[in-house]
Each structure stands twice: as C-alpha cells, then as structure tokens.
Amino acid sequence: MSNDAGLLQSPIEETHDDEVFDHPADQLKEKKTSFQKLRRYDSLDLESAKVLGHHDRGSKALEWSVILQLAFQSFGIIYGDIGTSPLYVYASTFTSGINHSDDILGVLSLVFYTITLIPLIKYVFIVLPANDNGEGGTFALYSLICRYAKVGLIPSQQAEDSDVSNFQLELPSKRLKRASRLKSKLENSNFAKFFLLIITMLGTSMVIGDGVLTPCISVLSAVGGIKEKASSMNEERIMWTSIAILVCLFMVQRFGTDKVGYTFAPIICIWFAFIGGIGAYNFVKFDPTVAKAINPKYIVDYFNRNKKDAWVSLGGVVLAITGTEALFADVGHFTVRSVQISMCSVTYPALILAYTGQASFLRKHEGFVAETFYKSIPGPLFWPMFVVAVAASIIASQAMISGTFSIIHQSLSLGCFPRVKVVHTSTKYEGQVYIPEVNYLLMLACVGVTAGFKTTQKIGNAYGIAVVFVMTLTSSLLVLIMIMIWKTNIFFVIAYVLIIVSVELLYLSSVLYKFDQGGYLPFFFAAVLTTVMYIWNDVYRKKYYYELDHKVSPEKLKEITTNTNFSRIPGLAMFYSELVHGIPPIFKHYLANVSALHWVLVFVSIKSLPICKVPVEERFLFRRVEPRELYVFRCVVRYGYTDAHNERHSFERTLLERLKEFIKEDTWLTQMQAKNGATTEKDSELEDGFDNKQDERDQDVKQDGEREQEDIVRKEIELVEQACQAGVVHLVGENEVIATKEAGIGKKILIDYAYNFVKKNLRQTDKVFEIPHKRLLKVGMTYEL
C-alpha cells in the first residue's frame, strides 16, 4: 500500500457552469481550454489524490442508543488494563516497604493527579479529538500530519499535492504564519521526514510490545492472589495456571471484538462496582483523613523525605495509567463520545475510590503493602473478588490485543508492515478487526515472557517503560497537530508542554532507571518490530521508484502493440500493480514472452490514502490508454486504512460497473472536445454575422453526433460484456528484488536476505485480495535495486 503526503486540492482548473463570461465565444474557448487541461495528464496522479468527502463513522451523528451501546461495549475492550492496575500499583511503588505514614498520602496524591492529568484530561479530552476520522493510535496521528504537510516518505505522493496553508481561505494571522513556518521546515527537511516515520514506527512497536506485557502482568497478578487462601499454590503453579489462561484468551480472539466486548463488558462493570464499593468501605472504616491527599503539598513532602527513592518509586506509580494508550488506539472500535461517557461516568470515579480505599487501609496496616489489594478485601468477599479479579485481568489483556490489531491494520495499509490477513469481524461496527498471524505471535510471546520472568516485579519494570515511552511519542505528535493543523493558541501549547509533557518526561526518566531490571524487554520488542517495519517500508519505496523509472511509455506501448507478431485473445484481463503513475515494466516483460493481449485489459493499481475510509462511489478512477482501439484502461482503486480489501466477487463486479460508466463519460468528453474545436472554428468564420439556416444545420449535426456517440458507447460496452463472458483473468505481478552487483554489503543484506526472508514468510497478493486461483496468472520479474 502507499500513502499521500497531501490530499487537499487538485491543480486542475475546472470551469463551473455558474461562471460568467463576456461573450459566448469566450465561454467556448474557456471550455475548450479546460478540456485540454484535463486530457493533458496521462497519469492518474491528480485524480488519485482527490477525495471529495470522507463518509466515516467518526463524522456521523450517531443516535444516543448506539452511543450508549458502544459505551457499554467499551468497558469490555478498553478499560480492563487500566481497571486492573489497583492489583499491583502500591506493591510496585513501595518495593522496600513504607518508611513514613505520610508517604502513603504522597503516593495517593501522585496517583490521583496522574490519573486526572493523563488518562482523563490528556487522552479523553485532548488526544481523542485528534483521531483521524474516527481512528486512533500512533499511525493515525502520523497519517493526519501527512494529510496536512508533505512529510510522507511513501512513494505514491504527488508533486501536485497542494499545501493546505497556501490554499486556506483565511486572513493572515500569527497562528497561520506559525503553522506555515512549521510545515515549511518539516517539508524541506529529509531528516524531519525520516525522524517522524521512525518515531511513528517505534511508537507502534512499543504499543505492540505493550500488548505482550499487559496479559502477562495482569493475569499473573490476579492469579497470584490465591496464595492468600491456598498456600500450596507456589510460584511455578501460578505461572502455569497463568499460561493456560493466556492461551485460552488468544484462542477466542477469532470471534471478534463485537462478541468479546459484549461478553466481557458486564464482568468489567461488576469489577468497577466491586473495587469502587470496597474502596468506599475501606475509606470510611479505616482512615477518612486520606482525603487530604488532594492537596499536592503531600507530593512535595514525599520527595523531600525520600529524595532519590521517591523518584525511583515513580516507576510504580505510573502503572496506575497502564492501558491508557489502548484507550486511544481502540477508539476506532467505538466513538469518541462513547469513550468519554464510559470514562467519566464509571471508570474514573471507580479508580479514584479504589486507590483512596487502599491508602486508607494501608494507614492502619503498613506491613501489608506487598499484598495490599487482596488484604484490603473484607473476608466474605474474598472468593467472589478473586474470581472477578482473574476475569478482569483476562479482559485487561483484551484491551491491548484489540489495540494491537487496530494499529497493525493501519500500518499495513500505509505500507509500513508486511502483508498479513486482516479479518473484519463485525458487519455492525466498522474498525473491528482480527489478524490471525499477529494473534498467534502475540500468544507465543506472552507465554515466553510469563515462563521466563515468572513474577510481576520484573515485568512491571518493563511494562512501565513501554507505557510512558508511547505516551511521550503521542504528546510529541500531538504538539505538531496543535500548532500545524488545529492552530491552537501558542499559550495553550506551552501550557500543555509544561504541565503534561514535563510530567511524562519525569516518569520516563524514572522507569529508564530500571532498564537493567527487565526494562530492556520492550526495547528489544520495539527494536525487532521497528527493524522489520523499516526494512519492508524502505525496500517497498525502492521497488516503487524502480517501477517509476522503468515504466512503459505510451509510445513504447504503441510500438509493442503494432508488432505483427502481436495477437488479441478473447476475455478481460485485470493486471494488478502497485504503480499508480503509469504502466509497470512487468507488462513489457509479459508481452515479450506471451505476445498476446486480451480483448480488454485493465491495469489495476491499489492505493491507500492516509484517511480512514474512501466511499465506494469515489474508489475507482479510470483513464483510457491510447489508441482507443486497444481497449486498454488504467484504474486506481483507493482505500482508506480501515477499508476492507478482501471483498471477493464484489470488487470485480463493482470495477466492471465503474468501467462501463467511465466509457460513457470518456466518449462524451471526446465528442465534446471535437465539437468544441469545430464550433470555435465556425465562430471565427461567422464573426461578421449569423446565418439563419446555421441553427438548423447545427441541430442536425448535434442529433447525428448524439446518435454516433450512443453507437460508440453501445459497441464498447458490448465488447466489455462479451470479454467478461469469455472469462476474466487476474494477472498478478510477483516481483523478486535483488541488490545490484555494485551495491554495498549493507544494502545486499537489507534486500537479498532481510526483505526477501520477510516476504517469503508472509502472504502473497492473491491471498490478501482472495483472488480465485482458477482465474489467477502470476507474472514474475526480477528487479535490481
């Protein structure tokens, strides 16, 4: 797939019917000029960069009943991770015990303000509105930036794409000038473009790594609570029980987010009711004075007393906001409003009550800090709470698994991830996907981490780094969006950086301190995934530029087809290629070996735009390859990064219907060109007066032209239908890439070994688009890059 740097306006100057001209002849001349401009372009560059509107779920006004249903579903998908954090936050923060009673108030104050600032204010009210037509995650932010500035490195971007600030119908202002300056710096700096792409890949990789660590720590923490009542459950048995639960969780993913969400949502609601209720009970029973922790003075006192130890303990506090990035990544499964409702009405109050109740309990029982959660549960409620805790921890894993599927789907569509099968699991809600290969790789990674680390302490160190690193990257991209796209007042941007970004950087510095204690794990995951993504993206771009440099020119096509050895065979052929800008070189290779062409040939280029969805009526864009008697067409099929590609027979049927419509429009356009040219010549001959009989002759000519046009259209459509009846063949170009003999050792390793290894172990084009094997013909060619 490929990406556009900007998709805003086309430089084609179209003439509109409501424009006023001083003289009829001027109008004809203007129309003729307009037609010539339109026909001048042989490629589909301009049309393929133009989308009239985005009809997506993110912009629709949904009914409140649907919003509330989605809000209920979101409990089972989004909040399991952040909701189960009370299982281990205090234990992870006070690893060496509690030194002073007021340290509990300091940590409670830190937890309160951290949850309020980052999940609630930053994500729910600032980051969620920065979604890309309903889709969230790191790649959604990156694609949003690419639509407003020419910073994309994916090679199908066009030089004609317009700069948004230069076409804005706004009066000059300081904010607009600031946005333009920032855009100009980004667009003129290759380093900035590479840096944006790399940090986007790195952030995506960290979220995927988070998807591995969340199930491990959540399930281990919950299952470990059984030691309170069953001393025979040692560390080894807890580990194997956790692994069995994780395997079962990944096996049910194929049923889809919709079914999983409705199944899990009631459990998480019960969980929030339990932790909120028990928290309120403990708050009243043990020490209601912990409410004074709302005063941030206790944070200052905590740092004054503990110095470096307080800074190191921030690595435990930050676990209170784990799963927050999933809240943004999973917004594509729901809507912004539904997530805001569920967070503000249930999740946030329940979490604050839970942490406050645990702090109140610890004020009277400082020695139980390592088992705070289970020790603070009233006796009769232990077993019901244990069962719900295990269930909630399983669901916590679901949040990151769903988020991982979403962001891989986005990166796949934008050309930054190797081809994998994407299954859309819901016909009712868009954006709910399942990726089988990724699901099983995540399962293996989770089992490996759980078996390797065995306890939550080291996993917690790794977990914190992944969480804070992704949050910091999100903030960096969000600042660019604030300045460049939203044109936010600079004082609000500065306030955001000073308050929220500085807090995230403080947490990041703390979690990095534990790098050697398990913190290296997310960096290992991120390094592997980022390397795979970069290799795929880099070679993909090189291959695209090779095709662009060696594409078949119109003159060369005429030369090939006029060859006496060349013949036509019955049927219609669809030749698939990634090249948007012309006819790929593999076609020349095909003709050199076959010397035959079907009655009708359509070059199909699949192109992904950096938007959520492309309406079906705007998806197919055609151009006829001259001469007309060849019956060769080029077609760009545009997808958004959440559109389904494997449409089976509907794709073929829709393409042929759009082709027939194009034939009608193209014939009309050709006739209009000829007629306008003739009319202009007649006007110049009749400048001194008008012939009364001319109108009658013109009317006869018009009727003859219309009949001729209808005959041409009818014959061409009949030919297309006859070709379809004779059989539709799908020709897929399978390009092998090798490094040139002059290439350096690094380039040879990158292309010959790394890229080809990844390619051979993943799905081919025909499997991704589910092309029928009986009508599939693969055409191979080797590219030297």
PDB file of C-alpha atoms in Angstrom, residues 215-216 218-224 226 233 237-253 264 386-387 389-398 401 443 446-447 450:
ATOM      1  CA  PRO A 215      -1.597 -10.041  29.562  1.00  0.00           C
ATOM      2  CA  CYS A 216       1.450 -11.333  31.434  1.00  0.00           C
ATOM      3  CA  SER A 218      -2.388  -8.711  34.658  1.00  0.00           C
ATOM      4  CA  VAL A 219      -3.022 -12.464  34.744  1.00  0.00           C
ATOM      5  CA  LEU A 220      -0.006 -13.209  36.979  1.00  0.00           C
ATOM      6  CA  SER A 221      -1.095 -10.516  39.479  1.00  0.00           C
ATOM      7  CA  ALA A 222      -4.671 -11.786  39.672  1.00  0.00           C
ATOM      8  CA  VAL A 223      -3.832 -15.492  39.869  1.00  0.00           C
ATOM      9  CA  GLY A 224      -1.123 -14.778  42.476  1.00  0.00           C
ATOM     10  CA  ILE A 226      -4.815 -17.271  45.507  1.00  0.00           C
ATOM     11  CA  MET A 233      -0.042 -22.675  45.120  1.00  0.00           C
ATOM     12  CA  ARG A 237       1.930 -23.480  39.663  1.00  0.00           C
ATOM     13  CA  ILE A 238       0.782 -19.863  39.468  1.00  0.00           C
ATOM     14  CA  MET A 239       2.924 -19.427  36.332  1.00  0.00           C
ATOM     15  CA  TRP A 240       1.460 -22.474  34.534  1.00  0.00           C
ATOM     16  CA  THR A 241      -2.096 -21.524  35.525  1.00  0.00           C
ATOM     17  CA  SER A 242      -1.494 -18.055  34.062  1.00  0.00           C
ATOM     18  CA  ILE A 243      -0.123 -19.524  30.825  1.00  0.00           C
ATOM     19  CA  ALA A 244      -3.208 -21.758  30.433  1.00  0.00           C
ATOM     20  CA  ILE A 245      -5.499 -18.743  30.892  1.00  0.00           C
ATOM     21  CA  LEU A 246      -3.496 -16.695  28.339  1.00  0.00           C
ATOM     22  CA  VAL A 247      -3.688 -19.442  25.707  1.00  0.00           C
ATOM     23  CA  CYS A 248      -7.468 -19.653  26.121  1.00  0.00           C
ATOM     24  CA  LEU A 249      -7.745 -15.863  25.799  1.00  0.00           C
ATOM     25  CA  PHE A 250      -5.912 -15.751  22.485  1.00  0.00           C
ATOM     26  CA  MET A 251      -7.917 -18.676  21.124  1.00  0.00           C
ATOM     27  CA  VAL A 252     -11.225 -16.750  21.475  1.00  0.00           C
ATOM     28  CA  GLN A 253      -9.956 -13.663  19.593  1.00  0.00           C
ATOM     29  CA  PHE A 264     -16.599  -9.050  28.828  1.00  0.00           C
ATOM     30  CA  PHE A 386     -10.776 -13.282  43.370  1.00  0.00           C
ATOM     31  CA  VAL A 387     -12.935 -14.782  40.617  1.00  0.00           C
ATOM     32  CA  ALA A 389     -10.189 -10.207  39.520  1.00  0.00           C
ATOM     33  CA  VAL A 390      -8.993 -13.139  37.404  1.00  0.00           C
ATOM     34  CA  ALA A 391     -11.747 -12.475  34.878  1.00  0.00           C
ATOM     35  CA  ALA A 392     -10.918  -8.740  34.822  1.00  0.00           C
ATOM     36  CA  SER A 393      -7.208  -9.441  34.318  1.00  0.00           C
ATOM     37  CA  ILE A 394      -8.059 -11.593  31.325  1.00  0.00           C
ATOM     38  CA  ILE A 395     -10.127  -8.751  29.949  1.00  0.00           C
ATOM     39  CA  ALA A 396      -7.287  -6.303  30.669  1.00  0.00           C
ATOM     40  CA  SER A 397      -5.297  -8.264  28.119  1.00  0.00           C
ATOM     41  CA  GLN A 398      -8.122  -7.798  25.617  1.00  0.00           C
ATOM     42  CA  ILE A 401      -4.746  -7.166  21.968  1.00  0.00           C
ATOM     43  CA  MET A 443       0.312 -15.623  22.198  1.00  0.00           C
ATOM     44  CA  CYS A 446       3.145 -13.838  26.119  1.00  0.00           C
ATOM     45  CA  VAL A 447       3.798 -17.459  27.014  1.00  0.00           C
ATOM     46  CA  THR A 450       5.421 -15.358  31.523  1.00  0.00           C
TER      47      THR A 450
END
